[in-house]
Coordinates of C-alpha atoms and ligand atoms in Angstrom, one line a residue:
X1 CA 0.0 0.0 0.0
X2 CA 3.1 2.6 0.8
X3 CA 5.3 0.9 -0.7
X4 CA 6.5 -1.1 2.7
X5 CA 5.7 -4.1 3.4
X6 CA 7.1 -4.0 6.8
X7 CA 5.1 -0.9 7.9
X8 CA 3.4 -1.5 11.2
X9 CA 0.0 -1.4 11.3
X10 CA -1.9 -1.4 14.7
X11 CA -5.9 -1.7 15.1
X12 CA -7.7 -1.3 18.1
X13 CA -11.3 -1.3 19.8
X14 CA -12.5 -0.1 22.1
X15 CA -10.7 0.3 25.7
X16 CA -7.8 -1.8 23.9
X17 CA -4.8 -1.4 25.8
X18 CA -1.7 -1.1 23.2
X19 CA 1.6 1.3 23.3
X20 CA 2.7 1.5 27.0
X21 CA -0.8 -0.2 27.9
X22 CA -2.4 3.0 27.8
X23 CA -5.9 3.0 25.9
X24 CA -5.3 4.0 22.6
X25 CA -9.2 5.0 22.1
X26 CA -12.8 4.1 23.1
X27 CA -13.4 3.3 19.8
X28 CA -12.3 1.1 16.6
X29 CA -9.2 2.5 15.6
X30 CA -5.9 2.0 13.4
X31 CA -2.8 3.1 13.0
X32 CA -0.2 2.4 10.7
X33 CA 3.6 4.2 10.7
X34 CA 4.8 6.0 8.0
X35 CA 8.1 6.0 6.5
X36 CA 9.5 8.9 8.7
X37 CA 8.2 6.9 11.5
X38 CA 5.4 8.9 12.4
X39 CA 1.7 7.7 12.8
X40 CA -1.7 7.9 11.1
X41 CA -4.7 7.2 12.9
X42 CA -8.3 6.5 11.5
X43 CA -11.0 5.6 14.1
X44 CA -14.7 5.9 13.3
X45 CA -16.9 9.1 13.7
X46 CA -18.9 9.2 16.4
X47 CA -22.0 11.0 16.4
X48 CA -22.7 12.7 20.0
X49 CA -25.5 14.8 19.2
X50 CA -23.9 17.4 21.3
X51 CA -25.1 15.1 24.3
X52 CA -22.8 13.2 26.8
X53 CA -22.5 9.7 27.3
X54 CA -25.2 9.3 29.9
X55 CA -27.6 11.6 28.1
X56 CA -27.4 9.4 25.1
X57 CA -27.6 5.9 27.3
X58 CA -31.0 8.2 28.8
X59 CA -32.6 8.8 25.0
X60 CA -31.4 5.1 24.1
X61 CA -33.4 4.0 27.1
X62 CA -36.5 6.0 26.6
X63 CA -36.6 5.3 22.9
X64 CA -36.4 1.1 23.5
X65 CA -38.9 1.5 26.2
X66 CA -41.3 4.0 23.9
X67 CA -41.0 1.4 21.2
X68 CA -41.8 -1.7 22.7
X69 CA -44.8 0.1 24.5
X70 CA -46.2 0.9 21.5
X71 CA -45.8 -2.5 20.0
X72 CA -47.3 -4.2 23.0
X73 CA -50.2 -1.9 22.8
X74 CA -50.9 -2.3 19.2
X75 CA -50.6 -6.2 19.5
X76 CA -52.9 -5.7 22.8
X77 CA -55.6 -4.1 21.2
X78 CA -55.8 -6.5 17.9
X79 CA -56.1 -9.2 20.9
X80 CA -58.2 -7.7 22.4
X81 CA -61.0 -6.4 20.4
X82 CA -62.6 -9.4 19.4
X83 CA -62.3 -11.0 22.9
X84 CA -64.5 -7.7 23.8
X85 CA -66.9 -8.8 20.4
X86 CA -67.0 -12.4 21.9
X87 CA -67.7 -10.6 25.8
X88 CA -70.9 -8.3 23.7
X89 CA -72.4 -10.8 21.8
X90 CA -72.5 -13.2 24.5
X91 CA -74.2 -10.2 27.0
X92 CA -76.8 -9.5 24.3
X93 CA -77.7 -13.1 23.5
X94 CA -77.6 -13.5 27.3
X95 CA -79.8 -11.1 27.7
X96 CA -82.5 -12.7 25.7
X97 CA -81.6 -10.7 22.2
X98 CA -81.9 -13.2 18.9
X99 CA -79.0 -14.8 18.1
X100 CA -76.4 -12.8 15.6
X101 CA -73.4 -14.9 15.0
X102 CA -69.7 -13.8 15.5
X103 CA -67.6 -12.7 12.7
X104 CA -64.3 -14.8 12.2
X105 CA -61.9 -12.6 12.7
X106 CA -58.0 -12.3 14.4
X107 CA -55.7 -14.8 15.3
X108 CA -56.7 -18.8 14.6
X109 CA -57.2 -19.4 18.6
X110 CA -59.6 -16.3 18.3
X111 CA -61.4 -17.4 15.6
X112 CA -61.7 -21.5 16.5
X113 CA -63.5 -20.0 19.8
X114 CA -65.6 -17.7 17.9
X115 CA -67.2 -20.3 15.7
X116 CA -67.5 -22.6 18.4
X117 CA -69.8 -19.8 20.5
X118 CA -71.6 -19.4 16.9
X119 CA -72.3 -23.2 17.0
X120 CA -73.0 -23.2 20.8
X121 CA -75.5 -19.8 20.5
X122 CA -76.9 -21.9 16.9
X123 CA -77.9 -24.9 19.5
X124 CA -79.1 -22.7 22.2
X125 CA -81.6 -20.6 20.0
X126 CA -82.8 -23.9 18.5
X127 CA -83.9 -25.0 21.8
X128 CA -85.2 -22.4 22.7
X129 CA -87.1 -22.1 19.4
X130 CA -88.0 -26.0 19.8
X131 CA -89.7 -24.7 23.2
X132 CA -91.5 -21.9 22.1
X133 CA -92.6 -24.4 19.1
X134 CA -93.7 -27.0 21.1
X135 CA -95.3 -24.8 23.8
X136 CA -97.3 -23.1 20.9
X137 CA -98.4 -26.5 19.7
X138 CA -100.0 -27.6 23.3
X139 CA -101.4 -24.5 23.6
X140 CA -103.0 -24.9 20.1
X141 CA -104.1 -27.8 20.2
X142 CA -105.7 -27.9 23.7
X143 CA -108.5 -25.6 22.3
X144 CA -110.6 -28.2 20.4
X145 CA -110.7 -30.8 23.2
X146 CA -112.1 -27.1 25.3
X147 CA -114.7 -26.5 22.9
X148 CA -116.1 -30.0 22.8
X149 CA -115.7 -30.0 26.8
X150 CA -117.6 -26.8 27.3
X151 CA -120.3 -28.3 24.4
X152 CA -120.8 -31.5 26.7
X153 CA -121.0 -29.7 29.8
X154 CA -124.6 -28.5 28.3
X155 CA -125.9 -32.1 29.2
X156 CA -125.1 -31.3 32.6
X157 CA -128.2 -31.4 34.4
X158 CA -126.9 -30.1 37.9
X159 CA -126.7 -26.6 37.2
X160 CA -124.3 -25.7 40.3
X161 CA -122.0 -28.6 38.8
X162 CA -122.6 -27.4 35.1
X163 CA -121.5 -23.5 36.2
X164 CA -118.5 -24.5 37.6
X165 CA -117.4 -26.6 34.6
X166 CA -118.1 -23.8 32.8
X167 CA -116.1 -21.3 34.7
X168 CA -112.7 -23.8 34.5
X169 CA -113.3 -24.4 30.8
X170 CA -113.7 -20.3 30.4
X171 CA -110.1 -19.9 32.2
X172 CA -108.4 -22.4 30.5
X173 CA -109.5 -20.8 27.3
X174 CA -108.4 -17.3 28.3
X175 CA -104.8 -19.1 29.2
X176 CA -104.5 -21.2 26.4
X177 CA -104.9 -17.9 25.0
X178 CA -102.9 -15.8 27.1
X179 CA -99.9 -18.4 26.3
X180 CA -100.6 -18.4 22.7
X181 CA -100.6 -14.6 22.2
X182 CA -96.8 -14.6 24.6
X183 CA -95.2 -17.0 22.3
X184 CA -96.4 -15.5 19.4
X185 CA -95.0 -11.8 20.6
X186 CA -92.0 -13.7 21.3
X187 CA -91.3 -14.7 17.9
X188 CA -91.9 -12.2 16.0
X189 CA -90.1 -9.0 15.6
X190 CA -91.8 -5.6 14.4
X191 CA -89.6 -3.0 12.5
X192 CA -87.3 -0.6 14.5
X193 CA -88.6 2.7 14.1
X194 CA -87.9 6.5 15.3
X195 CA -91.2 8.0 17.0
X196 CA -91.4 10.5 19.7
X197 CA -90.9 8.3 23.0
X198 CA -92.7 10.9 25.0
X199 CA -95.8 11.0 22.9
X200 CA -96.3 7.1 22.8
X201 CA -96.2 7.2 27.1
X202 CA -99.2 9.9 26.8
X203 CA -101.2 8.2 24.6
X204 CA -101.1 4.7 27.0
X205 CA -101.6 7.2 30.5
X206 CA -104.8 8.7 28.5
X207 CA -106.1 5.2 27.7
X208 CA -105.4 4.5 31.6
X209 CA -107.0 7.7 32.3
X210 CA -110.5 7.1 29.7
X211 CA -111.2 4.5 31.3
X212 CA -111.4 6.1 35.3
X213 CA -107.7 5.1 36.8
X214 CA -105.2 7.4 38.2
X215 CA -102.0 7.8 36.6
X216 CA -99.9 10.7 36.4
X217 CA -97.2 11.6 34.0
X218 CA -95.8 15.3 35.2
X219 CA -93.9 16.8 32.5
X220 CA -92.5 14.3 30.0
X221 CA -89.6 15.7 28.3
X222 CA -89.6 15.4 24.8
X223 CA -87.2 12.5 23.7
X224 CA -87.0 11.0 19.7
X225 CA -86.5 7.2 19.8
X226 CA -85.5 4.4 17.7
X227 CA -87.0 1.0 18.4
X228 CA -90.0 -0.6 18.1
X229 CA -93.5 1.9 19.0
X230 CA -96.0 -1.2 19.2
X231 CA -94.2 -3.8 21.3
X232 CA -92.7 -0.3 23.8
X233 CA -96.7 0.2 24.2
X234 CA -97.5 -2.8 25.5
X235 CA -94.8 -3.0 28.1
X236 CA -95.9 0.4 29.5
X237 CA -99.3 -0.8 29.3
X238 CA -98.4 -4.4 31.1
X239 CA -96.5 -2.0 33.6
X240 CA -99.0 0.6 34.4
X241 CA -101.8 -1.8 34.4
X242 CA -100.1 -4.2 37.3
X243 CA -99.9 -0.3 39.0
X244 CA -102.9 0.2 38.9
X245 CA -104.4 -3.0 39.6
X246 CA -102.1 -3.8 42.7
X247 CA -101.2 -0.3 43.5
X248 CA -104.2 1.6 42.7
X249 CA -102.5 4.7 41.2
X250 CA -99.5 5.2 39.2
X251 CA -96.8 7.8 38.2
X252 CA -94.9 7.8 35.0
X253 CA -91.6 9.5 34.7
X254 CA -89.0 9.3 31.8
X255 CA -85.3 11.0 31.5
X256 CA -82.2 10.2 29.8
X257 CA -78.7 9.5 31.6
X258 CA -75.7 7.8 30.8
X259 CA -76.4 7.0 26.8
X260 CA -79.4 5.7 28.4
X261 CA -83.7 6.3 28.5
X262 CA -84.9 5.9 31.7
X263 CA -88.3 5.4 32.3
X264 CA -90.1 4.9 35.9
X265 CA -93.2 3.8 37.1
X266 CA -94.2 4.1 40.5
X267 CA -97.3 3.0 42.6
X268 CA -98.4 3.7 46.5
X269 CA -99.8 -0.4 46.5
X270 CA -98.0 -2.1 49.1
X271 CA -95.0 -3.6 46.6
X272 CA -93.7 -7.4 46.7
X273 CA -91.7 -9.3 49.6
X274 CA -88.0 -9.1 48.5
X275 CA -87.4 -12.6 48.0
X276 CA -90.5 -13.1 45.5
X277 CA -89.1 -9.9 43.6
X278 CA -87.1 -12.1 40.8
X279 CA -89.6 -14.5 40.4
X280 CA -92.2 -12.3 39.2
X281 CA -90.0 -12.1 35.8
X282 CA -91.8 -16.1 35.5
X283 CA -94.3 -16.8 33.0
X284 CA -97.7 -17.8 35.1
X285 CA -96.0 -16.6 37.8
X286 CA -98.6 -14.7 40.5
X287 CA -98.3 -13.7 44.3
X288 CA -100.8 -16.4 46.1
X289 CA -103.0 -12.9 47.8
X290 CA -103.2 -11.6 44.7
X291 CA -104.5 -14.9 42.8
X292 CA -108.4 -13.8 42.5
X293 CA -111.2 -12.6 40.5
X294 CA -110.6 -8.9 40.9
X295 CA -107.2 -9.3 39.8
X296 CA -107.4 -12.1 37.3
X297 CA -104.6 -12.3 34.7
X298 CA -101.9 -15.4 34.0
X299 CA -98.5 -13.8 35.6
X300 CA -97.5 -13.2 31.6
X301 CA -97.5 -9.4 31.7
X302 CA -93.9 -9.1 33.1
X303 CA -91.9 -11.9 31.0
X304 CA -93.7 -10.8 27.8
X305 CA -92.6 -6.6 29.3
X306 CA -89.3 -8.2 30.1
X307 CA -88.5 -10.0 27.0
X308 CA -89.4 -6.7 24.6
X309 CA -87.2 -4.9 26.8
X310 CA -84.3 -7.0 26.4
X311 CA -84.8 -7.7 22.5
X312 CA -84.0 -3.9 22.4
X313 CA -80.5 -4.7 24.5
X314 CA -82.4 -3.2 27.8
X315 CA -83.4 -4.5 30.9
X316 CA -86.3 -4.0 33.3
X317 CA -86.1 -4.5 36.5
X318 CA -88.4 -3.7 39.6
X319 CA -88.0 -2.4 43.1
X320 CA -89.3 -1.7 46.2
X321 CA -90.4 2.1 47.5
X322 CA -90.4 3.6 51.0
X323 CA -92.7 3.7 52.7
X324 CA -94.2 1.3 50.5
X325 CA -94.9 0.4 47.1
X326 CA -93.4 -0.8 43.9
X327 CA -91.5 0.7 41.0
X328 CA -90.4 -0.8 37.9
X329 CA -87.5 0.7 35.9
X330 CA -87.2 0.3 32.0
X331 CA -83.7 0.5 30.9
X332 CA -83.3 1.3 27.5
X333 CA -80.2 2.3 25.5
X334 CA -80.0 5.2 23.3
X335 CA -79.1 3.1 20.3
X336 CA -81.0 -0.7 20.5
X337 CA -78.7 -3.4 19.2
Ligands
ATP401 N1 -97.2 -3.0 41.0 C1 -97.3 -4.2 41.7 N2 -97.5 -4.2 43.0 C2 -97.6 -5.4 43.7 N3 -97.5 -6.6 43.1 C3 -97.3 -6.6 41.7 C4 -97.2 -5.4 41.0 N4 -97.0 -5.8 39.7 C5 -97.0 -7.1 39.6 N5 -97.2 -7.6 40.9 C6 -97.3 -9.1 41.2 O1 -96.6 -9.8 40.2 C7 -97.5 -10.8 39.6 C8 -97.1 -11.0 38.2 O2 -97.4 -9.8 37.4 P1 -97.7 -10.0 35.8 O3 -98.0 -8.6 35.3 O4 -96.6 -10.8 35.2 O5 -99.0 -10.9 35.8 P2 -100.5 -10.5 36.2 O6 -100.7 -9.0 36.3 O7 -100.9 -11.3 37.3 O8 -101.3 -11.0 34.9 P3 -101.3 -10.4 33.4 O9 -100.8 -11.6 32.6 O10 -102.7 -10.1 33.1 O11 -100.4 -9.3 33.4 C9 -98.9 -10.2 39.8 O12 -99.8 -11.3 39.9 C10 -98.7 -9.6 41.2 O13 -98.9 -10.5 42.2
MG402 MG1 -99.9 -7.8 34.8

């Protein structure tokens, strides 16, 4: 290269001891003598920003731990946004909604458990179909053998004997009836819609109010909606109708909080004993007292309330008042699933 062969040539790295053992450099370096026996030294460029050493072990730091942050929350969030899909679908099936099945999306393990909650929800909303089905079919078909029962009843000749016949074959009728027009509600779905919310309460509390019972409805704020008018109007009716029967005067109240419609009704009767409170929610389901004449009905209004109110991704629940009394609260969210 100069022409010598026997020129020395030295190359260090860093914290190399060489030449008296002193370090040379703290970095890659090498030297090689020229003929008049002096040295020339290359050694890499090193950037310093300006900054010291610590400075720049500081940035390095900050940088790697920026970095992988970001990359463990990007890979977080494509986890974890179908597990929350998987955790929604399975509250609003749960909660009594049709079945809607999961898209197949993500990684594999994601997507094998996704179609195997389709399947599961497939099997589930058979049986319950199957039910419904089959319940509608008893119902059905108990209504001949009724007719002809009630026809023979008219050879009777005890007329005490032949009244009370009469009044068992009459309720039932009204139940086979009563189950027939649940199942049927529960199977078919009417078209979402936007109405005025406030509007459709008025026009059930002025029905209430035609017809002699007390409910009030102070100041209904005005409130568009989107879900379905017809099914909405029979809950409130079921619900003001059971406070008026048991509590002998209601009070209808409506506001919106959270992303959600809140509406309230509230009697003065003396409520339900806490422990019967769930049970209510049963189809034919009746407190013993309240299992007469005056009060007649099958114990269908609040499962046939509470399933319309969950098919719209709400929930209706009932409680207690002080001193006494009972309210039931419609849930409803601002945008039914
Ligand atoms: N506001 C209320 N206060 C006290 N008890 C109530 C109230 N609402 C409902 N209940 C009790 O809950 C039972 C079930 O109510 P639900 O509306 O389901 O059926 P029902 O009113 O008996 O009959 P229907 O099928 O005609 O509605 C009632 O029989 C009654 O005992
Ligand atoms: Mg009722």
């Amino acid at each position: 290269m100069l022409d010598r062969p026997d020129a020395a040539v030295l190359a260090s790295e860093p914290h190399d001891d060489f030449r008296n053992g002193e370090p040379v450099s703290d970095r890659y370096t090498i030297a090689i003598e020229l003929s008049d026996h002096s040295w020339v030294q290359f050694d890499t460029a090193q950037r310093s920003w300006g900054l010291d050493h610590s400075s720049r072990l500081l940035i390095t730091v900050l940088f790697v731990l920026l970095s992988s942050g970001l990359i463990a929350s990007v890979a977080s969030r494509y986890l974890a946004r179908p597990v929350q899909r998987f955790a929604d679908a399975a509250e609003t099936f749960g909660a009594g909604a049709p079945a809607v099945p999961l898209q197949l999306s993500g990684p594999l393990e994601i997507r094998e458990a996704a179609a195997a909650f389709n399947a599961m929800q497939e099997r589930i909303q058979h049986l319950m179909d199957a039910r419904t089905e089959m319940v509608t079919a008893i119902s059905h078909d108990l209504r001949a053998p009724l007719t002809r029962m009630r026809m023979r009843g008219e050879f009777i000749d005890d007329g005490e004997q032949q009244r009370k016949l009469f009044r068992d074959v009459d309720e039932m009728q009204a139940m086979v009836e009563a189950s027939l027009a649940f199942f049927r509600l529960d199977g078919q779905q009417e078209e979402m819609t936007r109405f005025e919310l406030s509007e459709l309460i008025l026009t059930v509390v002025d029905d209430f109010r035609d017809i002699g019972q007390l409910v009030e409805s102070p100041d209904l704020m005005p409130m568009v909606y989107q879900g379905r008018p017809l099914a909405l109007k029979r809950v409130l009716t079921n619900l003001i109708e059971n406070a008026v029967k048991y509590g002998s005067r209601a009070r209808v109240a409506l506001k919106a909080q959270n992303s959600q419609v809140i509406i309230t009704i509230d009697d003065d009767g003396p409520g339900v004993p806490p422990t019967l409170l769930a049970k209510l929610f049963l189809p034919f389901f009746r407190i013993e007292v309240s299992r007469n004449r005056a009060t007649g009905g099958f114990g269908l209004g609040l499962p046939s309330a509470r399933s319309i109110i969950r098919n719209h991704g709400g929930e209706l629940t009932l409680e207690n008042r002080q001193p006494h009394g009972l309210r039931a609260i419609v849930l409803l969210p601002m945008s039914p699933k």
